Amino acid sequence: MNASREKRGELHEAYVRELEPALARLRLRLSGPGDPQLDGSVESLDAVNEWFLTFIKERQETETVDLPSWWNPARPTAESGVPGSGPFTSSQLVLIDEVQAYLGEVLTKARPDATWVIYKGHKLDSWNGQTMLQTGKGMPFAVRGIVYNEALGAFLYRREVPVKQLSELVRTALAG
């Protein structure tokens, strides 16, 4: 990220501030009978991820919704019709935001010492300046990037993304 230190700080604060509202939206969305249970456990990630990987494939071109703070507002979403836009609609980006907030909740529940940090890597590192979850020593956990990449694989590239991928990544992060 080529933003100034102040801008990275503002984006980080906005990201952390938006986690609870994103979780509340996901809880509301998944409040019906038969929906995955959001109990904050690592085991719950499999059912949530199965639901997410199915739902993200549906291009939701209803109305434009407010974009998450981590999305570059200068980059048009898929429903804009602008050449080179996308790949996701604003509704899909909100869904990604909700699931990554839940993934963050699962990690922080499993590791109460986990903290949201601004990753400081080499200036050419694509993760540099991004908000990540530090769960111990070593590389922080790229919560948003992991969920976004799953969505890309399932929706854009039509790849089979393993349902257990999130829970396995969490277990690996917690073991390290």
Short mmCIF file of C-alpha atoms in Angstrom, two decimals:
data_model
loop_
_atom_site.label_atom_id
_atom_site.label_comp_id
_atom_site.label_asym_id
_atom_site.label_seq_id
_atom_site.Cartn_x
_atom_site.Cartn_y
_atom_site.Cartn_z
CA MET A 1 0.00 0.00 0.00
CA ASN A 2 1.46 3.33 -1.05
CA ALA A 3 -0.63 5.44 1.33
CA SER A 4 0.93 7.70 3.93
CA ARG A 5 1.37 6.50 7.50
CA GLU A 6 -1.58 8.67 8.56
CA LYS A 7 -3.83 7.27 5.84
CA ARG A 8 -2.85 3.69 6.72
CA GLY A 9 -3.71 4.46 10.34
CA GLU A 10 -7.10 5.89 9.34
CA LEU A 11 -7.87 2.85 7.19
CA HIS A 12 -6.79 0.52 9.99
CA GLU A 13 -9.05 2.28 12.50
CA ALA A 14 -11.98 2.19 10.06
CA TYR A 15 -11.40 -1.52 9.42
CA VAL A 16 -11.34 -2.40 13.12
CA ARG A 17 -14.36 -0.16 13.82
CA GLU A 18 -16.37 -1.93 11.06
CA LEU A 19 -15.77 -5.47 12.38
CA GLU A 20 -18.66 -5.46 14.87
CA PRO A 21 -21.24 -4.04 12.41
CA ALA A 22 -20.14 -6.62 9.81
CA LEU A 23 -20.57 -9.40 12.38
CA ALA A 24 -24.01 -8.07 13.30
CA ARG A 25 -25.05 -8.13 9.62
CA LEU A 26 -23.80 -11.71 9.23
CA ARG A 27 -25.63 -12.81 12.38
CA LEU A 28 -28.82 -11.27 11.02
CA ARG A 29 -28.26 -12.87 7.62
CA LEU A 30 -27.71 -16.30 9.20
CA SER A 31 -30.52 -16.24 11.74
CA GLY A 32 -32.87 -18.70 10.05
CA PRO A 33 -33.42 -22.35 10.80
CA GLY A 34 -30.81 -24.49 9.13
CA ASP A 35 -28.33 -21.61 8.80
CA PRO A 36 -24.79 -22.10 10.13
CA GLN A 37 -24.43 -21.34 13.82
CA LEU A 38 -22.06 -18.47 14.58
CA ASP A 39 -20.76 -19.63 17.95
CA GLY A 40 -17.22 -18.36 17.45
CA SER A 41 -15.69 -21.84 17.37
CA VAL A 42 -13.09 -23.04 14.88
CA GLU A 43 -15.45 -25.92 14.06
CA SER A 44 -18.20 -23.49 13.02
CA LEU A 45 -15.99 -22.17 10.22
CA ASP A 46 -16.66 -25.24 8.08
CA ALA A 47 -20.43 -24.68 7.95
CA VAL A 48 -20.00 -20.90 7.51
CA ASN A 49 -17.44 -21.42 4.76
CA GLU A 50 -19.64 -23.95 2.97
CA TRP A 51 -22.50 -21.42 3.02
CA PHE A 52 -20.18 -18.59 1.93
CA LEU A 53 -18.63 -20.51 -0.97
CA THR A 54 -22.11 -21.32 -2.28
CA PHE A 55 -23.57 -17.85 -1.77
CA ILE A 56 -20.59 -15.88 -3.18
CA LYS A 57 -21.03 -17.61 -6.55
CA GLU A 58 -24.39 -15.93 -7.02
CA ARG A 59 -23.87 -12.56 -8.65
CA GLN A 60 -25.93 -10.30 -6.44
CA GLU A 61 -26.84 -7.39 -8.66
CA THR A 62 -29.60 -5.96 -6.56
CA GLU A 63 -28.93 -2.52 -5.25
CA THR A 64 -25.59 -0.92 -4.59
CA VAL A 65 -24.71 -1.02 -0.91
CA ASP A 66 -22.08 0.83 1.12
CA LEU A 67 -18.65 -0.56 0.42
CA PRO A 68 -16.34 -1.82 3.16
CA SER A 69 -13.59 0.63 4.14
CA TRP A 70 -10.91 -1.72 2.82
CA TRP A 71 -12.26 -1.49 -0.73
CA ASN A 72 -10.70 1.23 -2.89
CA PRO A 73 -13.66 3.52 -3.70
CA ALA A 74 -11.95 4.58 -6.92
CA ARG A 75 -12.23 0.99 -8.20
CA PRO A 76 -15.69 0.43 -9.69
CA THR A 77 -17.65 -2.63 -8.63
CA ALA A 78 -19.09 -5.16 -11.07
CA GLU A 79 -22.58 -3.66 -11.12
CA SER A 80 -21.22 -0.30 -12.33
CA GLY A 81 -20.93 -1.54 -15.91
CA VAL A 82 -17.59 0.26 -16.32
CA PRO A 83 -15.13 -1.75 -18.45
CA GLY A 84 -12.51 -3.38 -16.25
CA SER A 85 -14.63 -3.14 -13.13
CA GLY A 86 -15.25 -5.84 -10.60
CA PRO A 87 -14.95 -8.73 -10.25
CA PHE A 88 -17.40 -8.42 -7.36
CA THR A 89 -20.61 -6.48 -6.88
CA SER A 90 -20.90 -4.26 -3.83
CA SER A 91 -23.20 -6.89 -2.26
CA GLN A 92 -20.56 -9.57 -2.73
CA LEU A 93 -17.92 -7.30 -1.18
CA VAL A 94 -20.17 -6.81 1.85
CA LEU A 95 -20.54 -10.59 2.12
CA ILE A 96 -16.74 -10.99 2.01
CA ASP A 97 -16.51 -8.30 4.69
CA GLU A 98 -18.98 -10.14 6.93
CA VAL A 99 -17.24 -13.50 6.63
CA GLN A 100 -13.79 -12.05 7.23
CA ALA A 101 -15.15 -10.32 10.36
CA TYR A 102 -16.39 -13.70 11.60
CA LEU A 103 -13.03 -15.31 10.83
CA GLY A 104 -11.40 -12.56 12.89
CA GLU A 105 -13.83 -13.22 15.75
CA VAL A 106 -13.02 -16.94 15.71
CA LEU A 107 -9.29 -16.19 15.84
CA THR A 108 -9.56 -13.63 18.64
CA LYS A 109 -11.80 -15.95 20.65
CA ALA A 110 -9.28 -18.78 20.28
CA ARG A 111 -6.34 -16.46 20.94
CA PRO A 112 -7.40 -13.67 23.33
CA ASP A 113 -3.89 -12.19 23.01
CA ALA A 114 -4.39 -11.64 19.26
CA THR A 115 -4.30 -8.01 18.14
CA TRP A 116 -5.16 -6.18 14.95
CA VAL A 117 -2.00 -4.63 13.52
CA ILE A 118 -0.84 -2.75 10.47
CA TYR A 119 1.60 -5.07 8.75
CA LYS A 120 5.00 -3.53 8.21
CA GLY A 121 6.89 -5.34 5.53
CA HIS A 122 9.17 -4.39 2.69
CA LYS A 123 7.83 -1.46 0.69
CA LEU A 124 7.34 -3.76 -2.31
CA ASP A 125 5.45 -6.36 -0.24
CA SER A 126 1.79 -6.36 -1.31
CA TRP A 127 0.71 -6.89 2.32
CA ASN A 128 2.64 -3.84 3.54
CA GLY A 129 0.27 -1.40 5.26
CA GLN A 130 -2.63 -3.88 5.43
CA THR A 131 -4.56 -4.61 8.61
CA MET A 132 -3.86 -8.14 9.80
CA LEU A 133 -4.36 -10.17 12.95
CA GLN A 134 -1.23 -10.94 14.97
CA THR A 135 -1.82 -14.31 16.62
CA GLY A 136 1.66 -14.93 17.97
CA LYS A 137 5.18 -14.60 16.69
CA GLY A 138 5.83 -14.49 12.99
CA MET A 139 3.70 -13.33 10.11
CA PRO A 140 0.30 -11.89 11.05
CA PHE A 141 -2.83 -13.62 9.77
CA ALA A 142 -4.19 -11.92 6.61
CA VAL A 143 -7.86 -12.37 7.53
CA ARG A 144 -9.38 -10.22 4.79
CA GLY A 145 -6.99 -11.46 2.11
CA ILE A 146 -7.72 -15.08 2.89
CA VAL A 147 -11.49 -14.68 2.58
CA TYR A 148 -11.17 -12.43 -0.48
CA ASN A 149 -8.92 -14.99 -2.20
CA GLU A 150 -11.39 -17.77 -1.42
CA ALA A 151 -14.12 -15.68 -3.04
CA LEU A 152 -11.94 -15.09 -6.10
CA GLY A 153 -11.27 -18.81 -6.41
CA ALA A 154 -14.91 -19.81 -6.08
CA PHE A 155 -16.57 -16.98 -8.02
CA LEU A 156 -14.12 -15.69 -10.60
CA TYR A 157 -11.95 -18.72 -11.30
CA ARG A 158 -14.68 -21.31 -10.62
CA ARG A 159 -12.26 -23.44 -8.64
CA GLU A 160 -13.31 -25.95 -6.05
CA VAL A 161 -12.31 -24.31 -2.76
CA PRO A 162 -12.13 -26.79 0.14
CA VAL A 163 -14.81 -26.10 2.76
CA LYS A 164 -12.29 -26.89 5.53
CA GLN A 165 -9.75 -24.39 4.22
CA LEU A 166 -10.55 -21.65 6.78
CA SER A 167 -10.64 -23.97 9.77
CA GLU A 168 -7.36 -25.61 8.71
CA LEU A 169 -5.68 -22.21 8.29
CA VAL A 170 -6.91 -21.17 11.74
CA ARG A 171 -5.69 -24.39 13.34
CA THR A 172 -2.28 -23.86 11.71
CA ALA A 173 -2.14 -20.26 12.90
CA LEU A 174 -3.12 -21.24 16.43
CA ALA A 175 -0.52 -24.01 16.55
CA GLY A 176 2.30 -21.64 15.58
#
